[in-house]
Short mmCIF file of C-alpha atoms and ligand atoms in Angstrom, two decimals:
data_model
loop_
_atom_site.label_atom_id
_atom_site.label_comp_id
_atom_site.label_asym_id
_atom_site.label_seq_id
_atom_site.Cartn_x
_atom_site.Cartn_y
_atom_site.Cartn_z
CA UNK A 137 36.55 14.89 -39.37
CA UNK A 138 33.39 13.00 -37.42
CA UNK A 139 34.17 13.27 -33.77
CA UNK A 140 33.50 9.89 -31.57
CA UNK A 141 30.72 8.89 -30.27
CA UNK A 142 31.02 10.27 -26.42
CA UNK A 143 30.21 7.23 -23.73
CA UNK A 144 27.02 7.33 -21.83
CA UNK A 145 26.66 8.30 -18.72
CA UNK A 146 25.60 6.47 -15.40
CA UNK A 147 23.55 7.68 -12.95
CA UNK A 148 21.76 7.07 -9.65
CA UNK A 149 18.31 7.06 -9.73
CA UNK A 150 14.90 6.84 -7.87
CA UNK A 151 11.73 6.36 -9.93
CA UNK A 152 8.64 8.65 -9.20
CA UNK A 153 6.17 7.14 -11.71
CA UNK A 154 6.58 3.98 -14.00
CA UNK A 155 3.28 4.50 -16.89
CA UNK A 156 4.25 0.81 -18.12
CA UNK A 157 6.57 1.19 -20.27
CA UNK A 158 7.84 5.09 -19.43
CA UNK A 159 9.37 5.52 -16.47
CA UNK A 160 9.99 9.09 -14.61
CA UNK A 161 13.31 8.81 -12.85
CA UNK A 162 14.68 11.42 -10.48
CA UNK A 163 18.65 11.84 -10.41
CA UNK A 164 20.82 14.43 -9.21
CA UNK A 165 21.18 16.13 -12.45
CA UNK A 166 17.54 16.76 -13.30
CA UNK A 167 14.53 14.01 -13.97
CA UNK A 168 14.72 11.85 -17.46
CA UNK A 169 12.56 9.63 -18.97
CA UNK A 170 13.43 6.40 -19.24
CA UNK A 171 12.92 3.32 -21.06
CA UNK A 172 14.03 0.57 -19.34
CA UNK A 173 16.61 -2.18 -21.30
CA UNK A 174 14.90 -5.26 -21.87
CA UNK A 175 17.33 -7.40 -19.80
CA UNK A 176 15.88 -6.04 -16.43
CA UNK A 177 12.27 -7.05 -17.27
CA UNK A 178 13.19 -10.38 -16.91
CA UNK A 179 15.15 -10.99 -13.42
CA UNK A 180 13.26 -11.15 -9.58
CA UNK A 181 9.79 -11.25 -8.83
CA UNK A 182 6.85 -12.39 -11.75
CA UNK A 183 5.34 -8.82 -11.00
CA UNK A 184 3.09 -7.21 -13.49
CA UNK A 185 5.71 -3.82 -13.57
CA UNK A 186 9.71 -4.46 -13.41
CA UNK A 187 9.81 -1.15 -11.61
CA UNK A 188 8.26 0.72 -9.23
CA UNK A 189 7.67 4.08 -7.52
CA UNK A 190 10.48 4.55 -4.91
CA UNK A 191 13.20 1.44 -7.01
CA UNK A 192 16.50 2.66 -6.47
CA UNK A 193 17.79 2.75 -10.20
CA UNK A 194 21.00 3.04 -12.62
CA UNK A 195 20.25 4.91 -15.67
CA UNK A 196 22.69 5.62 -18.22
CA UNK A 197 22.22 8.96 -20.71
CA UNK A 198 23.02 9.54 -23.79
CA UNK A 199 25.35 12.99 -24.34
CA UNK A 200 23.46 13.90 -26.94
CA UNK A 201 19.85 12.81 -25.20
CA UNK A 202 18.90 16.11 -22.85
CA UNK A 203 15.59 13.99 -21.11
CA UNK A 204 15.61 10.58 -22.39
CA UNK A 205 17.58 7.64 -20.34
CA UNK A 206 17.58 3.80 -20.29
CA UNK A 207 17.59 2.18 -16.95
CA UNK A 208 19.76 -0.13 -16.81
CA UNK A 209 19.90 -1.26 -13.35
CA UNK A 210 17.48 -2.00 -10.09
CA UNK A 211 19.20 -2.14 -7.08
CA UNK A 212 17.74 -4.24 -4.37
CA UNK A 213 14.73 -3.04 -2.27
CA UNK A 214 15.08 -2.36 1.22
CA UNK A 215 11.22 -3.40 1.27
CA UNK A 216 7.61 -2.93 -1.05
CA UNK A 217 3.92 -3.31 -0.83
CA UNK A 218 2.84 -5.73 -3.19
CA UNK A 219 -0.64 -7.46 -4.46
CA UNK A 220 -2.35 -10.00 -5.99
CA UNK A 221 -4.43 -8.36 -9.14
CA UNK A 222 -8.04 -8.92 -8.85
CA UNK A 223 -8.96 -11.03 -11.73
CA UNK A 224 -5.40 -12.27 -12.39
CA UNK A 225 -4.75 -14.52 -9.94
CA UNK A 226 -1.07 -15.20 -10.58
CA UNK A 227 0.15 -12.13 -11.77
CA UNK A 228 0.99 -9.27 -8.76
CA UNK A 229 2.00 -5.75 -8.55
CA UNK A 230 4.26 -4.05 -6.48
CA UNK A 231 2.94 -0.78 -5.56
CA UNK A 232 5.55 0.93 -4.56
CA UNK A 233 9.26 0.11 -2.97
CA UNK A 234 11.78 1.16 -0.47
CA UNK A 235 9.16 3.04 2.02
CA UNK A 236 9.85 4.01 5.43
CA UNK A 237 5.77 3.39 6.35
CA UNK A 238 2.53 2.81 4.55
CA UNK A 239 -0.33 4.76 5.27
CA UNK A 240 -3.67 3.29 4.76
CA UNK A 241 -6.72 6.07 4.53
CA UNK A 242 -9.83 4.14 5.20
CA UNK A 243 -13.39 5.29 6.34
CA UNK A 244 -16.17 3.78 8.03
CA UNK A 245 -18.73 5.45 5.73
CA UNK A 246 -19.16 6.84 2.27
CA UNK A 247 -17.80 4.24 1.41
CA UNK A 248 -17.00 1.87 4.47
CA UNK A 249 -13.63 -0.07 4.24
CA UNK A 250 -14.14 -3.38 5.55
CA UNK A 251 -12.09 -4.88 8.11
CA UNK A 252 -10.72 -7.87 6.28
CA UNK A 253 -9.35 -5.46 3.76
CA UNK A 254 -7.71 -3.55 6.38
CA UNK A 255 -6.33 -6.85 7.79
CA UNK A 256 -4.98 -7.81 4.08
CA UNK A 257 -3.10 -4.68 3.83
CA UNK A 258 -1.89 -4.93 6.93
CA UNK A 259 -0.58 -8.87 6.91
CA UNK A 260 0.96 -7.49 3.40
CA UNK A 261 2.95 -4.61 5.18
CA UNK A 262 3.77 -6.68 7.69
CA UNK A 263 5.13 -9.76 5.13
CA UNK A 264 6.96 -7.41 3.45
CA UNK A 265 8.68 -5.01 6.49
CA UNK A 266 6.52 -2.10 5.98
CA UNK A 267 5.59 0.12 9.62
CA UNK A 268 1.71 0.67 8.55
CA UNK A 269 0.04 4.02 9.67
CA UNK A 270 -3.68 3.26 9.58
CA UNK A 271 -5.98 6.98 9.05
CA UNK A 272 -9.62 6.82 9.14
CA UNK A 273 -11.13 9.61 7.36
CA UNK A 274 -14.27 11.37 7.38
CA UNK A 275 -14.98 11.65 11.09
CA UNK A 276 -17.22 14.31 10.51
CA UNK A 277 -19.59 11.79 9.05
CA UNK A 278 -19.78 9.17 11.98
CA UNK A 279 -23.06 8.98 13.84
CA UNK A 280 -23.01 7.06 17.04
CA UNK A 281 -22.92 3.69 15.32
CA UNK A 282 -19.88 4.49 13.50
CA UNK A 283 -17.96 6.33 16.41
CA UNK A 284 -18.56 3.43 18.08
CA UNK A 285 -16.97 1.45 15.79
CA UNK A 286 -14.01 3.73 15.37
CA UNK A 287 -13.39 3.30 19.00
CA UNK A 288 -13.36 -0.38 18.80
CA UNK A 289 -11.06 -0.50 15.79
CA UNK A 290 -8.96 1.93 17.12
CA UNK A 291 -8.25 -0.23 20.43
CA UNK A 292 -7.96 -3.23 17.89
CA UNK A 293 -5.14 -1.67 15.73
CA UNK A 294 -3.28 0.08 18.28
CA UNK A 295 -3.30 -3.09 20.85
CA UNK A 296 -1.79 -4.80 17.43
CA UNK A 297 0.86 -1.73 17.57
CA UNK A 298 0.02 0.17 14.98
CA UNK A 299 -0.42 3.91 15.11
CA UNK A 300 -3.89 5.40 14.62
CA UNK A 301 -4.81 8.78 13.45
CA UNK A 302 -8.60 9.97 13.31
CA UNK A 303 -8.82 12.94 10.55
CA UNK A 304 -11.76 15.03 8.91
CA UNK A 305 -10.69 17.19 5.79
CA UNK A 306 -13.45 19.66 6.11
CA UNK A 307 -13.04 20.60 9.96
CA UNK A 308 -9.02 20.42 9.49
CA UNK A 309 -9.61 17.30 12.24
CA UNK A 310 -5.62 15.29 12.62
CA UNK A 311 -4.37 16.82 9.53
CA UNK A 312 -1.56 18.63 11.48
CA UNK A 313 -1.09 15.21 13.15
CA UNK A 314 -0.83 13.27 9.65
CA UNK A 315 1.25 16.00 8.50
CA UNK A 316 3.64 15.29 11.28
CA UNK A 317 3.87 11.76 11.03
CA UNK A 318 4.88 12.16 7.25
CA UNK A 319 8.08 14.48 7.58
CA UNK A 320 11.12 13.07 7.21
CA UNK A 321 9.75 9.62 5.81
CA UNK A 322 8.34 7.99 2.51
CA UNK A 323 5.57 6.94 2.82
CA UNK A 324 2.89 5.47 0.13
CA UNK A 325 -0.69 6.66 0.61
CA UNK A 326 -3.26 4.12 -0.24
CA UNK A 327 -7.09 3.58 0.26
CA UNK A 328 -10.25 2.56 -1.64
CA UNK A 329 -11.31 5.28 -4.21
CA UNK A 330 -13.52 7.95 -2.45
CA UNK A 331 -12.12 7.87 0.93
CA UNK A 332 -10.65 11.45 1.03
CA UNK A 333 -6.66 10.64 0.40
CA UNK A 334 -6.68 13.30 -2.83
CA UNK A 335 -8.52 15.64 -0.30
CA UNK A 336 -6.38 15.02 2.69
CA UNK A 337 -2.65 15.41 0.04
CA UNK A 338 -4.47 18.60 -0.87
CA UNK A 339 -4.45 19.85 2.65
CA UNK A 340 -1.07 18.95 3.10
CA UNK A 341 0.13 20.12 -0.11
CA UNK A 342 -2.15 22.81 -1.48
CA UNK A 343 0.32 22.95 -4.38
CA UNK A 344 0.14 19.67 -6.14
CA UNK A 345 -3.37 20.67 -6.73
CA UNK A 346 -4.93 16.75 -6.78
CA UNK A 347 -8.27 16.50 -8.08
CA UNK A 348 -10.85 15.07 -6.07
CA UNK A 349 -14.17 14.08 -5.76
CA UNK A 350 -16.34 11.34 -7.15
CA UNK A 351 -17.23 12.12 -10.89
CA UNK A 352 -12.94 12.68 -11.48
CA UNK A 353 -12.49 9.50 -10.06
CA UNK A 354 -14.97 7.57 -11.46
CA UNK A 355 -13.93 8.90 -14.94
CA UNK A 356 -10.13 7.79 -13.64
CA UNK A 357 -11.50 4.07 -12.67
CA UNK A 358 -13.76 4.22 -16.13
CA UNK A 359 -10.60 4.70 -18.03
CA UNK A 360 -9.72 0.85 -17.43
CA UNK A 361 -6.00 1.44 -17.74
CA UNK A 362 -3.73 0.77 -15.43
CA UNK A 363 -2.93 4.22 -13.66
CA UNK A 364 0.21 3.80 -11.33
CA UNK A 365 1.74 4.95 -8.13
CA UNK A 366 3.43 8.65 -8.23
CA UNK A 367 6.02 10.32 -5.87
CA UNK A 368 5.66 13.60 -4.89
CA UNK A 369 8.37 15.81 -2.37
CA UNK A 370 6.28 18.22 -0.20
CA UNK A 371 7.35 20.85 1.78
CA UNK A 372 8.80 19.67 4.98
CA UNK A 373 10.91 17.01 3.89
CA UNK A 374 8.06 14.52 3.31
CA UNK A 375 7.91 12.25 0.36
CA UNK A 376 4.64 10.72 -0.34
CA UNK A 377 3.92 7.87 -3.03
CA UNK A 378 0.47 8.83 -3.97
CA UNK A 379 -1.13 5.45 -5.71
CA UNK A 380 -4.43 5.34 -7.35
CA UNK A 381 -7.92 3.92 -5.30
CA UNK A 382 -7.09 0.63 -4.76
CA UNK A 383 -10.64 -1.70 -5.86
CA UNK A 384 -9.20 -4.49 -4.46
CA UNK A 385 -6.25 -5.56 -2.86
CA UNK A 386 -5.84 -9.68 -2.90
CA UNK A 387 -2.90 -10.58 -0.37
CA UNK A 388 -0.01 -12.53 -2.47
CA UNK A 389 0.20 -16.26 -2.03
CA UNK A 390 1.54 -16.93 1.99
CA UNK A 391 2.39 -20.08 3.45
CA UNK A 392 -0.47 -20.79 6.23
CA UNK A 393 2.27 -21.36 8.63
CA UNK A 394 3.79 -17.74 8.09
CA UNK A 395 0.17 -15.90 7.89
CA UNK A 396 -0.26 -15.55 12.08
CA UNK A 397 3.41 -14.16 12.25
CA UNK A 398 1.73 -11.21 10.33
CA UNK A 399 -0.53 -10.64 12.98
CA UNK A 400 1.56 -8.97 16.06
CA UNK A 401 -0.78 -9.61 18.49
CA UNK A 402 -1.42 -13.54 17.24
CA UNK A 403 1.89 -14.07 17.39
CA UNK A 404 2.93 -12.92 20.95
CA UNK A 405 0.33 -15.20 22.30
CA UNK A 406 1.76 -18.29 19.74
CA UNK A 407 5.01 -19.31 22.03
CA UNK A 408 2.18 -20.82 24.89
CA UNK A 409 0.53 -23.00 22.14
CA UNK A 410 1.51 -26.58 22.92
CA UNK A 411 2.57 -26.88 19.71
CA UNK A 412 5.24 -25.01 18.20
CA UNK A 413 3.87 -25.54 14.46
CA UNK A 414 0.39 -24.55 15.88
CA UNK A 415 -2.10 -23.04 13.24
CA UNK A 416 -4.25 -22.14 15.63
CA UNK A 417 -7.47 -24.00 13.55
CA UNK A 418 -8.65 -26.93 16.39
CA UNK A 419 -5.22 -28.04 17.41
CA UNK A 420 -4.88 -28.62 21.54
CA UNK A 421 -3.77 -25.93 24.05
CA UNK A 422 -3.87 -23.26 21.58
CA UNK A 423 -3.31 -20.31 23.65
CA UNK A 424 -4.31 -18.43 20.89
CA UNK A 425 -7.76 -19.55 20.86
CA UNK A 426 -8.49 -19.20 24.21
CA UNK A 427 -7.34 -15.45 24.42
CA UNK A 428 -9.87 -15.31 21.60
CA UNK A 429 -12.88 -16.91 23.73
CA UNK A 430 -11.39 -14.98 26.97
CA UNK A 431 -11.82 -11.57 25.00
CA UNK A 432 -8.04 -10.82 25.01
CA UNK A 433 -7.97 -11.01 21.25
CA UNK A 434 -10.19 -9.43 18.89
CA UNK A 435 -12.46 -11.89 17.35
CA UNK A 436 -12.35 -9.54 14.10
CA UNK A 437 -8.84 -9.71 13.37
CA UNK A 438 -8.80 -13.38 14.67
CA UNK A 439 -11.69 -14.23 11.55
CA UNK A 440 -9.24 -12.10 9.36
CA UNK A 441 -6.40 -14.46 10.53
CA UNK A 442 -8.70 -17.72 9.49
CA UNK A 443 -10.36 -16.25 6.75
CA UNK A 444 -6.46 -16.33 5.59
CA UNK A 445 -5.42 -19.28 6.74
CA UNK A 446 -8.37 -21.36 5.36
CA UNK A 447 -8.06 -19.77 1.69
CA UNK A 448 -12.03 -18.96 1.95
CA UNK A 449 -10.96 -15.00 2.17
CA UNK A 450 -12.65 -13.96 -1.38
CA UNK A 451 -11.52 -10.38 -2.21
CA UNK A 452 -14.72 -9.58 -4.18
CA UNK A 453 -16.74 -9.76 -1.61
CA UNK A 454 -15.05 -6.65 -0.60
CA UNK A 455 -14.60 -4.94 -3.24
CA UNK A 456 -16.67 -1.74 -2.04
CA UNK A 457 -18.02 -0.99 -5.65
CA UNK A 458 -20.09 -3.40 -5.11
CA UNK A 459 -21.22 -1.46 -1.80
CA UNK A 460 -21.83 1.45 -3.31
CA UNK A 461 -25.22 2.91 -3.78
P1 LIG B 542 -9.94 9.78 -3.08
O1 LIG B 542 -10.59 8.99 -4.17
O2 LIG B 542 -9.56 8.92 -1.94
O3 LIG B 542 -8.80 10.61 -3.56
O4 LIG B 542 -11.06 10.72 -2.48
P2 LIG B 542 -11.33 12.29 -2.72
O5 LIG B 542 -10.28 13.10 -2.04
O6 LIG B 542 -11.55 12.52 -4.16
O7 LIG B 542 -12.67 12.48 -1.87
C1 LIG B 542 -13.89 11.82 -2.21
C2 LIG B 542 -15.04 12.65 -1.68
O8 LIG B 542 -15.04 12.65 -0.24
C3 LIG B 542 -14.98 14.10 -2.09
O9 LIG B 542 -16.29 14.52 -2.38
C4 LIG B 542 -14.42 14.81 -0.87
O10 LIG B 542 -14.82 16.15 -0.79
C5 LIG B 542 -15.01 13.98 0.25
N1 LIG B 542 -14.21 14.01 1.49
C6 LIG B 542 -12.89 13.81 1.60
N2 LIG B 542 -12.51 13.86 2.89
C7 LIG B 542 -13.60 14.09 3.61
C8 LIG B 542 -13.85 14.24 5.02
O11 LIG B 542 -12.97 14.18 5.90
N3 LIG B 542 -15.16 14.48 5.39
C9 LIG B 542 -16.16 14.57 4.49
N4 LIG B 542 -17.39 14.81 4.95
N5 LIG B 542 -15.96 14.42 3.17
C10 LIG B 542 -14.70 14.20 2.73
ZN1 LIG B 543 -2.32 -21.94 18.62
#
């Protein structure tokens, strides 16, 4: 006599990796691959990927399946980093979801991260209820130009309120610091290709054995697929969403009138503007301008603010390939 077919099985999920149209889920009875049932593709955002690292996810198994699942279910996310695809102008990607911070690795040389990128992932974690951690890497490498520069941008970020760590992978510089300010969170690493975020996971987890260095990553980038965001658990009770060197990073479509609540420190000063719906462009009794001219607002983050505001913000410009020797 046949025996039935046995009922599948429903599970809670998170997803560590989505490879377009695999995706690694974690549950409490082992990891599974899963496809994902075509329903789900089609409900929330117009995102390039229905899932990402971090979702929160129902996946039912088969009896008979030991590591293959179907997700069947996203539940809602707390929060996510999204962008705007270089090149595709309508189509985004969420990076990662459900994050208790985002740390952006950035560098002022080899290569230099620009400040209006920094400001664009920054207005993005702020859009989307993300606490950013902002690292600058590679210390060791500043002459007295760039330490100067740190210094400013340090002063800039922190007077915005976010927290700023200074590290340098070869002389073990804020590592301990970084390590500390990951445990007991998720947080998603991110940062132009090159800066050091391989080298600085390496440090913290010698084990996951990332490769690094410039002729791996160019062969990575040279590859022209898509490679996606992965979750890791390290020791300490850290989980870290490791996502590929981000080439550019074009802020989603905002609503000028929203853009300066993304900006902590424009916004405390926007209640004294005469005018409630101010923009802060050439409108009368902006009190945001005049901090500006008086100094009490940093004139880089301020062209960051209109560069957004005004549309005229071009992500290539940035794009540090094209600053690379
Ligand atoms: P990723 O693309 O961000 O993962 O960058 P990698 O970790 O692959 O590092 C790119 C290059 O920068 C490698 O040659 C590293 O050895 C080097 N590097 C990383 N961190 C530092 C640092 O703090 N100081 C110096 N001098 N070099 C670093
Ligand atoms: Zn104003």
């Amino acid at each position: 006599m046949m025996s039935q077919p046995q009922a599948a099985k429903r599970l809670q999920g998170t997803v560590l990796r989505s490879t377009g149209s695999w995706y690694r889920v974690r549950t409490e009875q082992g990891e599974y691959n899963c496809r994902i049932r075509g329903k789900l593709r089609l409900d929330g955002l117009k995102s390039t990927n229905p899932l990402a690292a971090g979702d929160e996810v129902e996946v039912e198994v088969l009896p008979d399946e030991t590591a293959q699942a179907m997700v069947v279910k996203r539940h809602p996310r707390r929060n996510y980093i999204i962008r705007r695809a270089v090149n595709l102008a309508r189509q985004t990607q969420i990076i990662a979801a459900n994050l208790d911070q985002a740390v952006l690795i950035v560098t002022l040389v080899d290569p230099p991260t620009y400040p209006r990128f920094i400001d664009r992932f920054a207005v993005t974690a702020e859009a989307y209820s993300v606490p950013l951690l902002l690292v600058f890497n590679k210390i060791d490498l500043y002459g007295t130009a760039e330490q100067e520069e740190l210094a400013y941008h340090t002063a800039v970020y922190r007077d915005a309120g976010y927290p700023v760590l200074h590290t340098s992978v070869p002389h073990g510089i804020g590592t301990e610091a970084l390590a500390n300010s990951l445990r007991g969170k998720r947080s998603l690493l991110s940062g132009h290709s090159g800066v050091g975020k391989s080298s600085l996971i390496n440090v913290l987890a010698p084990e996951l054995q990332l490769r690094t260095g410039r002729i791996s990553d160019s062969h990575r980038q040279g590859q022209h697929t898509t490679t996606f965001a992965e979750m890791f658990t390290l020791s300490g009770d850290a989980e870290i969403i490791d996502s590929p060197g981000i080439r550019g990073f074009g802020l989603v479509e905002m609503e000028p009138a929203e853009i300066g609540d993304y900006f902590p420190e424009i916004f405390r000063y926007k209640a004294q503007c005469r005018f409630h719906n101010c923009l802060h462009l050439q409108e009368p009794g902006c009190a945001v301008r005049e901090a500006v001219e008086a100094g009490d607002l940093p004139i880089s983050r301020f062209e960051s603010y209109l560069s957004f505001v005004e549309g005229t913000d071009d992500d290539s410009m940035y794009r540090q390939d094209q600053h690379r020797k």
